[in-house]
Short mmCIF file of C-alpha atoms and ligand atoms in Angstrom, two decimals:
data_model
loop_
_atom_site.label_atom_id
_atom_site.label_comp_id
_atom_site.label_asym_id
_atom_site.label_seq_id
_atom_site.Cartn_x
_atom_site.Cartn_y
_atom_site.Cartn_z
CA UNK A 1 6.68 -11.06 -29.34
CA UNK A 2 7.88 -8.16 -28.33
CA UNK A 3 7.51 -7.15 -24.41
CA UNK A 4 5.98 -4.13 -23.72
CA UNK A 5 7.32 -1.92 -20.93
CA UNK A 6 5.46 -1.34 -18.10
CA UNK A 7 5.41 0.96 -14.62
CA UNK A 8 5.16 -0.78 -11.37
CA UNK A 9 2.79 1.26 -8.97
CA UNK A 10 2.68 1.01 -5.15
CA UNK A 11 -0.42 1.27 -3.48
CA UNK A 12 0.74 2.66 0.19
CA UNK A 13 -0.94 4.36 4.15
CA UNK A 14 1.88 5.08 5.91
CA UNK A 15 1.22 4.52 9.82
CA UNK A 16 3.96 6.20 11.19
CA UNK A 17 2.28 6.24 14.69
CA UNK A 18 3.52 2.36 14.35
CA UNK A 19 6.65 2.97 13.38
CA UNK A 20 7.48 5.90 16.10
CA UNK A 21 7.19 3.42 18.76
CA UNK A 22 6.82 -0.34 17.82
CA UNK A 23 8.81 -0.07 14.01
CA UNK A 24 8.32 -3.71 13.79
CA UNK A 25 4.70 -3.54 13.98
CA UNK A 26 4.70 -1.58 11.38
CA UNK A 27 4.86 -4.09 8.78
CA UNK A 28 2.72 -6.60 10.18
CA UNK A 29 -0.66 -5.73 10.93
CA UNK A 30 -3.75 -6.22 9.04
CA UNK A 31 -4.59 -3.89 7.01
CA UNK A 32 -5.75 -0.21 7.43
CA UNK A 33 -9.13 0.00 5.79
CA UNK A 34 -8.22 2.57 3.23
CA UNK A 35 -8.97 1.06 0.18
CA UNK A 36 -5.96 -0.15 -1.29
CA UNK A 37 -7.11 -3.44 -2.22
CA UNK A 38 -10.38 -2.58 -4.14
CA UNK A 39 -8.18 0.33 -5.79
CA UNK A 40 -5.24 -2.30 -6.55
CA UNK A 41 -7.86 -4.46 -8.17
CA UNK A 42 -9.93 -2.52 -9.83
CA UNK A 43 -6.44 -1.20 -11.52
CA UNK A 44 -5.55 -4.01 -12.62
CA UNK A 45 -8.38 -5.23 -14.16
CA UNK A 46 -8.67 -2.02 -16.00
CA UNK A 47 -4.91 -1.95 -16.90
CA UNK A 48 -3.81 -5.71 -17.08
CA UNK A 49 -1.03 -4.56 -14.44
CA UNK A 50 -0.58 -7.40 -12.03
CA UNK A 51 -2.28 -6.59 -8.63
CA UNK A 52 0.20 -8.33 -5.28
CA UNK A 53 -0.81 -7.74 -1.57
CA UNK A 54 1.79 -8.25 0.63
CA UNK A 55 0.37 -9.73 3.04
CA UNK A 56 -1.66 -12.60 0.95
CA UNK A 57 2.02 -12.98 -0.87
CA UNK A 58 3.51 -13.50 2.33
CA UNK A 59 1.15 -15.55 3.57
CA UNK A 60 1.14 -18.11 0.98
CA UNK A 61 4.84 -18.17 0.96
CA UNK A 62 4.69 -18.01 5.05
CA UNK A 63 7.10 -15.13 4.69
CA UNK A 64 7.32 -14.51 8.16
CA UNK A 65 10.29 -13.85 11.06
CA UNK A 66 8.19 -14.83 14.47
CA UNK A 67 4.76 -14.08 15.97
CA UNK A 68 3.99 -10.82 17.82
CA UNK A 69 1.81 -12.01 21.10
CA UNK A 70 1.03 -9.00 21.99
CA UNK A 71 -1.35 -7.75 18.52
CA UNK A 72 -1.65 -11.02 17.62
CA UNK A 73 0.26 -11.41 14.12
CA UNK A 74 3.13 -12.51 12.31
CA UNK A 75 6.22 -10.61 11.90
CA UNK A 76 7.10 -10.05 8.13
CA UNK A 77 10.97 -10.96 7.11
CA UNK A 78 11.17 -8.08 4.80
CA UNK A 79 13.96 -9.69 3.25
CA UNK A 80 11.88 -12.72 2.01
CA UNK A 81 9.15 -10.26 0.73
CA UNK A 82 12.04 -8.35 -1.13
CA UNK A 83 13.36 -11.51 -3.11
CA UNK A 84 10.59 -13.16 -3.64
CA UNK A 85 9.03 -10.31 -5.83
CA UNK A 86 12.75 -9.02 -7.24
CA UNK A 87 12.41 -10.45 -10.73
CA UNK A 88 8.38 -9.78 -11.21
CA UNK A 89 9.31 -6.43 -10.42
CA UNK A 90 12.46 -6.40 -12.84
CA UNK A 91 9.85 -6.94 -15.11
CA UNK A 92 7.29 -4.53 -14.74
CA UNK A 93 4.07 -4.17 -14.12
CA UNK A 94 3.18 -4.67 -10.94
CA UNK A 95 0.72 -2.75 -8.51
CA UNK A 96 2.01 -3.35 -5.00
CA UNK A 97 -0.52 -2.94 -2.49
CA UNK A 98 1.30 -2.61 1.26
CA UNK A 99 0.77 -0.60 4.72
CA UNK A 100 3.85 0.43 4.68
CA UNK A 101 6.95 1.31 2.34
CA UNK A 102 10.16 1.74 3.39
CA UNK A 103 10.94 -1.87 3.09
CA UNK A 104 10.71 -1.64 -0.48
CA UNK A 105 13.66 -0.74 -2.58
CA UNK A 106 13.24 2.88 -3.99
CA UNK A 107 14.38 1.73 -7.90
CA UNK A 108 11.30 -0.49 -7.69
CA UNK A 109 8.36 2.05 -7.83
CA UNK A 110 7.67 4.78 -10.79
CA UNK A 111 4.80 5.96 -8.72
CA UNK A 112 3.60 5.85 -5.47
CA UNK A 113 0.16 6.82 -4.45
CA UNK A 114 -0.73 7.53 -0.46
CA UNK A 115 -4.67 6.95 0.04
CA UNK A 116 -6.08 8.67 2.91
CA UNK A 117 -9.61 8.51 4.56
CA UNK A 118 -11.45 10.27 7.19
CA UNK A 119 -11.37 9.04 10.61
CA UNK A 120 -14.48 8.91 11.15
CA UNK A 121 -15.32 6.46 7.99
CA UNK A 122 -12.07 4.80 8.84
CA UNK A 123 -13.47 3.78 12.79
CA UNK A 124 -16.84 2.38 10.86
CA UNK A 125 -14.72 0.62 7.61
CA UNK A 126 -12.70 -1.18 10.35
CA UNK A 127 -14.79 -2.06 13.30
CA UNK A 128 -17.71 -3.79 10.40
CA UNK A 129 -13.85 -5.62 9.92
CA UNK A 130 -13.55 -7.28 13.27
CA UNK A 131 -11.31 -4.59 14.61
CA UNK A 132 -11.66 -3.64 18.11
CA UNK A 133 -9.90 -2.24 21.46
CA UNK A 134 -6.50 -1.44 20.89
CA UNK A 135 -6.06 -1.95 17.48
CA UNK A 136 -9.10 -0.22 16.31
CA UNK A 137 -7.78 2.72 18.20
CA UNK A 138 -4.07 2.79 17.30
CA UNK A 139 -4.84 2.42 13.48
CA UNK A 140 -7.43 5.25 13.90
CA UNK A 141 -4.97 7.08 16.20
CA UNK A 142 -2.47 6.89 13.07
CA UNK A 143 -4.75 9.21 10.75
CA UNK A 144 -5.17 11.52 13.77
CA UNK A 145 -1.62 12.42 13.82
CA UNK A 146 -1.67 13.08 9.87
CA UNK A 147 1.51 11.99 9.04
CA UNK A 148 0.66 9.79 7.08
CA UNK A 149 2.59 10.89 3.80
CA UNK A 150 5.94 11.25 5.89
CA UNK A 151 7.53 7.72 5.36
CA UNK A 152 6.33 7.60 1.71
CA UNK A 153 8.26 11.08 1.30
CA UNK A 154 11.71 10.10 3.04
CA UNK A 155 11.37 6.89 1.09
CA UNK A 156 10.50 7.86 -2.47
CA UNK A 157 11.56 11.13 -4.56
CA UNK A 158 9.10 13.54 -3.64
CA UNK A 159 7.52 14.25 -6.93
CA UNK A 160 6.64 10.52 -7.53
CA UNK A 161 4.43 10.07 -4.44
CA UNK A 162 0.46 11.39 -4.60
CA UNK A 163 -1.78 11.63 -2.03
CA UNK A 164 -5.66 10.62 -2.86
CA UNK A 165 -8.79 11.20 -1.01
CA UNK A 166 -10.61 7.87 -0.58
CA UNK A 167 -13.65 8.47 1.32
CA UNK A 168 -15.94 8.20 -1.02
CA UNK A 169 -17.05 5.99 -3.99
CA UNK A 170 -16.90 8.53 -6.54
CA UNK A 171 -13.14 9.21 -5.16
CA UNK A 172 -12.41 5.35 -5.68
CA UNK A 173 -13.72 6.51 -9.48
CA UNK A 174 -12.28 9.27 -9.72
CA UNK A 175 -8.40 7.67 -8.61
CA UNK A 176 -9.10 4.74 -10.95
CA UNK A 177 -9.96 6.58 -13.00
CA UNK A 178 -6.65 8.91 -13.02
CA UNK A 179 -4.51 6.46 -12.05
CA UNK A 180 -5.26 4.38 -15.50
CA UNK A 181 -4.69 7.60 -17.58
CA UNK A 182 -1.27 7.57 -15.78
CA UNK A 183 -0.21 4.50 -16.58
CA UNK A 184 -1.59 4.82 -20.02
CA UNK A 185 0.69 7.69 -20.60
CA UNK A 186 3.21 6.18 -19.10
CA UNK A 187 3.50 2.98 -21.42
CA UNK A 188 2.81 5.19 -24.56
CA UNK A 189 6.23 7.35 -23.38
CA UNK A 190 8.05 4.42 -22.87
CA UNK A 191 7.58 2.08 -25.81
P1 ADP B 1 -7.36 -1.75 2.45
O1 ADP B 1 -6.87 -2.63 1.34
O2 ADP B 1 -6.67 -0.42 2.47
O3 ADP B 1 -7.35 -2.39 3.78
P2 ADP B 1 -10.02 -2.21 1.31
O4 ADP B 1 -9.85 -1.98 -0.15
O5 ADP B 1 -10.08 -3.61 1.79
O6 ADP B 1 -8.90 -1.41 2.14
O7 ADP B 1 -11.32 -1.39 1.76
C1 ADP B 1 -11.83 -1.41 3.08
C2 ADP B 1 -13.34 -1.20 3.03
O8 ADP B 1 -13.65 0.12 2.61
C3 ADP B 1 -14.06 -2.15 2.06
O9 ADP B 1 -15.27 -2.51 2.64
C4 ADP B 1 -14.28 -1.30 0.82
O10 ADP B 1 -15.43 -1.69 0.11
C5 ADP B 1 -14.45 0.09 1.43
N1 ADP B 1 -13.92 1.14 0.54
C6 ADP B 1 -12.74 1.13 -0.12
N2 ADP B 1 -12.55 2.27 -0.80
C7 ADP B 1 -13.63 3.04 -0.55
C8 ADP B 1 -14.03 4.35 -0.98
N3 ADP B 1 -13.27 5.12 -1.77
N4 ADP B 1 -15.22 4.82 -0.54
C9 ADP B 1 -15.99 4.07 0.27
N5 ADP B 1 -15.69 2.84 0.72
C10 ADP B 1 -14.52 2.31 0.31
#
């Protein structure tokens, strides 16, 4: 059989609030509320790509350098994260859906896509989520400061990294929607 080849995608908010004065936390903490995971899913389903959150991955693996006592969650050893997903993403195919990307090698990624949502909806998605007191308000904080797309730029070639709207469910159609065209195209060029 012959192996088709395939684009890996990275699913990405960038909370550079984080990294401006606790980098560490950056990498560690819960997840922003922006949709990545029903995106990452839905794609896959629709594409057959393989759909990885980091933090389930590293999780189950207990990928993890210490505990942070002060918000309450594990440190991530990058490192770990980094080998244990080298060879699936040798091979292709892979959405990566992660709050963060800098830790990720740049070769890895033929796209990267940088979902934002409104404060506002972002305060409700995450406070129905359990969030509260500080770490309702420093992820919300992060979106205030709209910088969201910085780390993904100094990371990635700019022209590979899109920004999405995803306030709405007609935007989550709408980038599924786009974002399987894409890769559509993308295995038709390449095969
Ligand atoms: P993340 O993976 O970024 O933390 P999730 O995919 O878990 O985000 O989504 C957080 C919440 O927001 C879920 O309840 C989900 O149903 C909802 N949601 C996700 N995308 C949208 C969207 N485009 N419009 C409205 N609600 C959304």
């Amino acid at each position: 059989m012959i192996m088709r080849k395939k684009p890996n995608i990275l699913l990405t908010v960038v909370l550079k609030l984080w990294s401006a004065h606790c980098r560490e936390r950056t990498r560690v903490w819960g997840t922003p509320g922006v949709g990545k995971t029903t995106l990452g899913k839905e794609l896959a389903q629709r594409t057959g790509l393989t759909y990885v959150n980091i933090g389930e991955l590293a999780q189950e693996g207990q990928l993890y350098d210490g505990f942070d006592e002060e918000y309450n969650c594990p440190i991530l050893d990058e490192d770990k994260v980094v080998d244990e997903l080298e060879d699936k993403m040798a091979e292709g195919g892979v959405i990566v859906d992660y709050h963060g990307c800098d830790l990720f090698p740049e070769r890895w990624f033929h796209i990267v896509f940088v979902l934002r949502t409104d404060n506002t909806k972002l305060y409700t998605r995450l406070e129905s989520r359990g969030y509260s007191g500080k770490k309702l308000q420093d992820n919300v904080q992060c979106e205030i400061f709209q910088t969201i797309l910085e780390e993904a730029l100094e990371a990635y070639q700019e022209e590979i990294v899109h920004q999405l709207p995803s306030n709405t469910p007609e935007d989550l159609e709408q980038n599924t929607e786009q974002i399987v065209q894409w890769t559509e195209q993308w295995i038709k060029d390449h095969n």
